[in-house]
Amino acid sequence: MSTISELKELLAHPRQIFITTHHKPDADALGSSLGLAGYLRKKGHSVTVVTPSDYPDFLAWMPGNEEVVVYEPRQNDAQVRDIIARAEVLFCLDFSCLGRINELGDYVREAKGTKVLIDHHQEPEDFAQLDYSNPKAAATAELVFEVIRDLGDQDLIDTGIGECLYAGIMTDTGSFRHPSTSRNVHLIIAELLNAGINLSDVHRRIYDSHSEERLRFLGFVLKDKLTVLREYNTAYIAITADELRQYNSKTGDTEGLVNFALSIEGIVFAAILIDRVQAVKISFRSVGDFSVSEFSRRNFNGGGHHNAAGGISYDSLSSTVERFLSLLPAYQAQLVTAPLAPVAPSV
Ligand code: 5GP
Ligand code: MN
């Protein structure tokens, strides 16, 4: 962990700054990037946010969204390489290994500017000169708030920056229900409320702005695609590329589906496997002791957090599902001896 005075020194003069975040940015990835960008612009820096891929429409309300450069390998490669080459400071937010930013990973690794990592994933790769990662943090947006505050600039957090950071914290804590939702998180939210954020607006923009097709897709997935394996306290969903096409599924439409599998009583491990044609993308979730980051790192070249992780497979969807199923017996003891206290009847 670097000291804040090192960053203060680095940012003492107006700089050319590049900010990037992980593939298929979620609300924490984009919110922490745009929140930080808004702050740095107020300090007189010149900032470009580049994402390694597109992201869901329900994040487009974030201030600064219109200036985001979405990297597209065959279309704006030269422009993005130039931005990276000119950057004096490169902020890497909400990812811990360069593999998570696809082709940009090599460009960032070779960049001359000073790299600054702000992240809350486990096992960070050692590529940044300044490192503000903390796997105990609930969200990268929580860390960005702390960095701005510790630089002595909390008063520069306005409603727009505050709503970006709030979105990241709200989504990564599962709306303040995951165990990562600390006292610190709530104290930060209180500070963001002081800055004038409208939390119901943010909630509605993110959670209540789905297309009708997305809702019908959810119905189809829950009715026809959910498999429950009681002997492993596990539930999973596998979605083919054809099914995604059939429901005109867009970026972000599959986000959160895995949580439905985990919401079944007694289920401690849930997975969703999605055929994205180039690869099968997998999301894992767990409750309690079972570490999905370890499971994913070991078996699916992935990682993440103890209870929320992702991975990838270059086999077909059916072979990937088969492999996933074949792994379960080795974990059966862990999965069945991690019983949760029975859910208390509601009164
Ligand atoms: P999600 O399942 O929502 O895509 O991701 C859950 C968590 O795991 C997020 O914190 C995400 O950044 C991380 N994650 C998702 N996919 C991967 C992956 O392929 N590799 C690694 N290292 N982390 C991932
Ligand atoms: Mn995050």
PDB file of N, CA, C and O in Angstrom, residues 248-285:
ATOM      1  N   ASN A 248     -32.829 -11.065 -27.923  1.00  0.00           N
ATOM      2  CA  ASN A 248     -32.189  -9.803 -28.267  1.00  0.00           C
ATOM      3  C   ASN A 248     -31.394  -9.250 -27.076  1.00  0.00           C
ATOM      4  O   ASN A 248     -31.453  -8.055 -26.763  1.00  0.00           O
ATOM      5  N   SER A 249     -30.676 -10.155 -26.414  1.00  0.00           N
ATOM      6  CA  SER A 249     -29.977  -9.790 -25.177  1.00  0.00           C
ATOM      7  C   SER A 249     -28.852  -8.796 -25.436  1.00  0.00           C
ATOM      8  O   SER A 249     -28.047  -8.959 -26.345  1.00  0.00           O
ATOM      9  N   LYS A 250     -28.824  -7.739 -24.627  1.00  0.00           N
ATOM     10  CA  LYS A 250     -27.797  -6.692 -24.784  1.00  0.00           C
ATOM     11  C   LYS A 250     -26.822  -6.749 -23.619  1.00  0.00           C
ATOM     12  O   LYS A 250     -27.103  -7.367 -22.582  1.00  0.00           O
ATOM     13  N   THR A 251     -25.686  -6.044 -23.792  1.00  0.00           N
ATOM     14  CA  THR A 251     -24.698  -5.955 -22.711  1.00  0.00           C
ATOM     15  C   THR A 251     -25.390  -5.539 -21.414  1.00  0.00           C
ATOM     16  O   THR A 251     -26.113  -4.556 -21.377  1.00  0.00           O
ATOM     17  N   GLY A 252     -25.189  -6.323 -20.380  1.00  0.00           N
ATOM     18  CA  GLY A 252     -25.777  -5.983 -19.076  1.00  0.00           C
ATOM     19  C   GLY A 252     -27.052  -6.746 -18.785  1.00  0.00           C
ATOM     20  O   GLY A 252     -27.477  -6.832 -17.625  1.00  0.00           O
ATOM     21  N   ASP A 253     -27.681  -7.334 -19.829  1.00  0.00           N
ATOM     22  CA  ASP A 253     -28.965  -8.012 -19.604  1.00  0.00           C
ATOM     23  C   ASP A 253     -28.828  -9.270 -18.755  1.00  0.00           C
ATOM     24  O   ASP A 253     -29.813  -9.745 -18.190  1.00  0.00           O
ATOM     25  N   THR A 254     -27.623  -9.851 -18.702  1.00  0.00           N
ATOM     26  CA  THR A 254     -27.465 -11.078 -17.913  1.00  0.00           C
ATOM     27  C   THR A 254     -26.929 -10.772 -16.503  1.00  0.00           C
ATOM     28  O   THR A 254     -26.814 -11.671 -15.679  1.00  0.00           O
ATOM     29  N   GLU A 255     -26.635  -9.501 -16.259  1.00  0.00           N
ATOM     30  CA  GLU A 255     -26.079  -9.133 -14.956  1.00  0.00           C
ATOM     31  C   GLU A 255     -27.108  -9.400 -13.858  1.00  0.00           C
ATOM     32  O   GLU A 255     -28.284  -9.070 -13.991  1.00  0.00           O
ATOM     33  N   GLY A 256     -26.670 -10.014 -12.793  1.00  0.00           N
ATOM     34  CA  GLY A 256     -27.557 -10.223 -11.645  1.00  0.00           C
ATOM     35  C   GLY A 256     -28.362 -11.519 -11.714  1.00  0.00           C
ATOM     36  O   GLY A 256     -28.938 -11.943 -10.719  1.00  0.00           O
ATOM     37  N   LEU A 257     -28.400 -12.181 -12.903  1.00  0.00           N
ATOM     38  CA  LEU A 257     -29.210 -13.403 -13.007  1.00  0.00           C
ATOM     39  C   LEU A 257     -28.724 -14.477 -12.033  1.00  0.00           C
ATOM     40  O   LEU A 257     -29.508 -15.218 -11.445  1.00  0.00           O
ATOM     41  N   VAL A 258     -27.407 -14.546 -11.868  1.00  0.00           N
ATOM     42  CA  VAL A 258     -26.824 -15.588 -11.007  1.00  0.00           C
ATOM     43  C   VAL A 258     -27.330 -15.459  -9.562  1.00  0.00           C
ATOM     44  O   VAL A 258     -27.461 -16.459  -8.846  1.00  0.00           O
ATOM     45  N   ASN A 259     -27.673 -14.246  -9.176  1.00  0.00           N
ATOM     46  CA  ASN A 259     -28.153 -14.053  -7.787  1.00  0.00           C
ATOM     47  C   ASN A 259     -29.484 -14.750  -7.540  1.00  0.00           C
ATOM     48  O   ASN A 259     -29.786 -15.114  -6.408  1.00  0.00           O
ATOM     49  N   PHE A 260     -30.293 -14.916  -8.606  1.00  0.00           N
ATOM     50  CA  PHE A 260     -31.556 -15.631  -8.416  1.00  0.00           C
ATOM     51  C   PHE A 260     -31.289 -17.087  -8.022  1.00  0.00           C
ATOM     52  O   PHE A 260     -31.982 -17.652  -7.192  1.00  0.00           O
ATOM     53  N   ALA A 261     -30.257 -17.659  -8.651  1.00  0.00           N
ATOM     54  CA  ALA A 261     -29.915 -19.048  -8.323  1.00  0.00           C
ATOM     55  C   ALA A 261     -29.482 -19.149  -6.862  1.00  0.00           C
ATOM     56  O   ALA A 261     -29.774 -20.131  -6.166  1.00  0.00           O
ATOM     57  N   LEU A 262     -28.812 -18.120  -6.395  1.00  0.00           N
ATOM     58  CA  LEU A 262     -28.307 -18.139  -5.020  1.00  0.00           C
ATOM     59  C   LEU A 262     -29.394 -17.808  -4.005  1.00  0.00           C
ATOM     60  O   LEU A 262     -29.212 -18.017  -2.807  1.00  0.00           O
ATOM     61  N   SER A 263     -30.530 -17.313  -4.498  1.00  0.00           N
ATOM     62  CA  SER A 263     -31.578 -16.895  -3.554  1.00  0.00           C
ATOM     63  C   SER A 263     -32.443 -18.064  -3.083  1.00  0.00           C
ATOM     64  O   SER A 263     -33.327 -17.898  -2.249  1.00  0.00           O
ATOM     65  N   ILE A 264     -32.175 -19.265  -3.615  1.00  0.00           N
ATOM     66  CA  ILE A 264     -32.950 -20.439  -3.195  1.00  0.00           C
ATOM     67  C   ILE A 264     -32.464 -20.893  -1.816  1.00  0.00           C
ATOM     68  O   ILE A 264     -31.250 -20.957  -1.589  1.00  0.00           O
ATOM     69  N   GLU A 265     -33.384 -21.193  -0.954  1.00  0.00           N
ATOM     70  CA  GLU A 265     -33.007 -21.589   0.402  1.00  0.00           C
ATOM     71  C   GLU A 265     -32.085 -22.820   0.379  1.00  0.00           C
ATOM     72  O   GLU A 265     -32.339 -23.780  -0.347  1.00  0.00           O
ATOM     73  N   GLY A 266     -31.002 -22.766   1.126  1.00  0.00           N
ATOM     74  CA  GLY A 266     -30.082 -23.905   1.214  1.00  0.00           C
ATOM     75  C   GLY A 266     -28.991 -23.899   0.163  1.00  0.00           C
ATOM     76  O   GLY A 266     -28.005 -24.624   0.284  1.00  0.00           O
ATOM     77  N   ILE A 267     -29.154 -23.102  -0.886  1.00  0.00           N
ATOM     78  CA  ILE A 267     -28.130 -23.055  -1.933  1.00  0.00           C
ATOM     79  C   ILE A 267     -26.985 -22.158  -1.467  1.00  0.00           C
ATOM     80  O   ILE A 267     -27.211 -21.012  -1.055  1.00  0.00           O
ATOM     81  N   VAL A 268     -25.765 -22.706  -1.513  1.00  0.00           N
ATOM     82  CA  VAL A 268     -24.608 -21.914  -1.067  1.00  0.00           C
ATOM     83  C   VAL A 268     -23.658 -21.577  -2.221  1.00  0.00           C
ATOM     84  O   VAL A 268     -22.749 -20.781  -2.062  1.00  0.00           O
ATOM     85  N   PHE A 269     -23.886 -22.207  -3.381  1.00  0.00           N
ATOM     86  CA  PHE A 269     -22.992 -21.993  -4.518  1.00  0.00           C
ATOM     87  C   PHE A 269     -23.836 -21.876  -5.778  1.00  0.00           C
ATOM     88  O   PHE A 269     -24.690 -22.735  -6.034  1.00  0.00           O
ATOM     89  N   ALA A 270     -23.611 -20.806  -6.539  1.00  0.00           N
ATOM     90  CA  ALA A 270     -24.386 -20.607  -7.765  1.00  0.00           C
ATOM     91  C   ALA A 270     -23.452 -20.204  -8.893  1.00  0.00           C
ATOM     92  O   ALA A 270     -22.431 -19.542  -8.672  1.00  0.00           O
ATOM     93  N   ALA A 271     -23.822 -20.633 -10.098  1.00  0.00           N
ATOM     94  CA  ALA A 271     -23.003 -20.285 -11.271  1.00  0.00           C
ATOM     95  C   ALA A 271     -23.917 -19.971 -12.447  1.00  0.00           C
ATOM     96  O   ALA A 271     -25.017 -20.517 -12.554  1.00  0.00           O
ATOM     97  N   ILE A 272     -23.451 -19.069 -13.292  1.00  0.00           N
ATOM     98  CA  ILE A 272     -24.114 -18.870 -14.582  1.00  0.00           C
ATOM     99  C   ILE A 272     -23.036 -18.969 -15.644  1.00  0.00           C
ATOM    100  O   ILE A 272     -21.954 -18.386 -15.515  1.00  0.00           O
ATOM    101  N   LEU A 273     -23.322 -19.782 -16.672  1.00  0.00           N
ATOM    102  CA  LEU A 273     -22.348 -20.010 -17.748  1.00  0.00           C
ATOM    103  C   LEU A 273     -22.993 -19.512 -19.033  1.00  0.00           C
ATOM    104  O   LEU A 273     -24.087 -19.968 -19.402  1.00  0.00           O
ATOM    105  N   ILE A 274     -22.336 -18.569 -19.693  1.00  0.00           N
ATOM    106  CA  ILE A 274     -22.949 -17.918 -20.837  1.00  0.00           C
ATOM    107  C   ILE A 274     -22.051 -18.051 -22.059  1.00  0.00           C
ATOM    108  O   ILE A 274     -20.868 -17.694 -22.014  1.00  0.00           O
ATOM    109  N   ASP A 275     -22.649 -18.550 -23.160  1.00  0.00           N
ATOM    110  CA  ASP A 275     -21.873 -18.719 -24.386  1.00  0.00           C
ATOM    111  C   ASP A 275     -21.766 -17.381 -25.115  1.00  0.00           C
ATOM    112  O   ASP A 275     -22.721 -16.928 -25.742  1.00  0.00           O
ATOM    113  N   ARG A 276     -20.587 -16.753 -24.982  1.00  0.00           N
ATOM    114  CA  ARG A 276     -20.358 -15.456 -25.643  1.00  0.00           C
ATOM    115  C   ARG A 276     -19.647 -15.648 -26.985  1.00  0.00           C
ATOM    116  O   ARG A 276     -18.969 -14.736 -27.471  1.00  0.00           O
ATOM    117  N   VAL A 277     -19.764 -16.833 -27.559  1.00  0.00           N
ATOM    118  CA  VAL A 277     -19.185 -17.225 -28.856  1.00  0.00           C
ATOM    119  C   VAL A 277     -17.648 -17.317 -28.814  1.00  0.00           C
ATOM    120  O   VAL A 277     -17.097 -18.389 -29.005  1.00  0.00           O
ATOM    121  N   GLN A 278     -16.953 -16.194 -28.538  1.00  0.00           N
ATOM    122  CA  GLN A 278     -15.475 -16.283 -28.476  1.00  0.00           C
ATOM    123  C   GLN A 278     -15.047 -17.127 -27.290  1.00  0.00           C
ATOM    124  O   GLN A 278     -13.978 -17.714 -27.282  1.00  0.00           O
ATOM    125  N   ALA A 279     -15.882 -17.140 -26.244  1.00  0.00           N
ATOM    126  CA  ALA A 279     -15.550 -17.874 -25.019  1.00  0.00           C
ATOM    127  C   ALA A 279     -16.817 -18.040 -24.189  1.00  0.00           C
ATOM    128  O   ALA A 279     -17.819 -17.371 -24.435  1.00  0.00           O
ATOM    129  N   VAL A 280     -16.738 -18.950 -23.230  1.00  0.00           N
ATOM    130  CA  VAL A 280     -17.855 -19.076 -22.276  1.00  0.00           C
ATOM    131  C   VAL A 280     -17.463 -18.265 -21.040  1.00  0.00           C
ATOM    132  O   VAL A 280     -16.417 -18.493 -20.443  1.00  0.00           O
ATOM    133  N   LYS A 281     -18.310 -17.272 -20.721  1.00  0.00           N
ATOM    134  CA  LYS A 281     -18.025 -16.423 -19.559  1.00  0.00           C
ATOM    135  C   LYS A 281     -18.826 -16.978 -18.384  1.00  0.00           C
ATOM    136  O   LYS A 281     -20.001 -17.317 -18.521  1.00  0.00           O
ATOM    137  N   ILE A 282     -18.176 -17.076 -17.259  1.00  0.00           N
ATOM    138  CA  ILE A 282     -18.832 -17.690 -16.101  1.00  0.00           C
ATOM    139  C   ILE A 282     -18.813 -16.730 -14.916  1.00  0.00           C
ATOM    140  O   ILE A 282     -17.794 -16.075 -14.657  1.00  0.00           O
ATOM    141  N   SER A 283     -19.938 -16.654 -14.212  1.00  0.00           N
ATOM    142  CA  SER A 283     -19.991 -15.901 -12.951  1.00  0.00           C
ATOM    143  C   SER A 283     -20.306 -16.876 -11.837  1.00  0.00           C
ATOM    144  O   SER A 283     -21.188 -17.730 -11.984  1.00  0.00           O
ATOM    145  N   PHE A 284     -19.580 -16.729 -10.741  1.00  0.00           N
ATOM    146  CA  PHE A 284     -19.814 -17.575  -9.574  1.00  0.00           C
ATOM    147  C   PHE A 284     -20.218 -16.707  -8.393  1.00  0.00           C
ATOM    148  O   PHE A 284     -19.677 -15.610  -8.211  1.00  0.00           O
ATOM    149  N   ARG A 285     -21.123 -17.230  -7.582  1.00  0.00           N
ATOM    150  CA  ARG A 285     -21.481 -16.549  -6.337  1.00  0.00           C
ATOM    151  C   ARG A 285     -21.598 -17.600  -5.243  1.00  0.00           C
ATOM    152  O   ARG A 285     -21.952 -18.754  -5.506  1.00  0.00           O
TER     153      ARG A 285
END
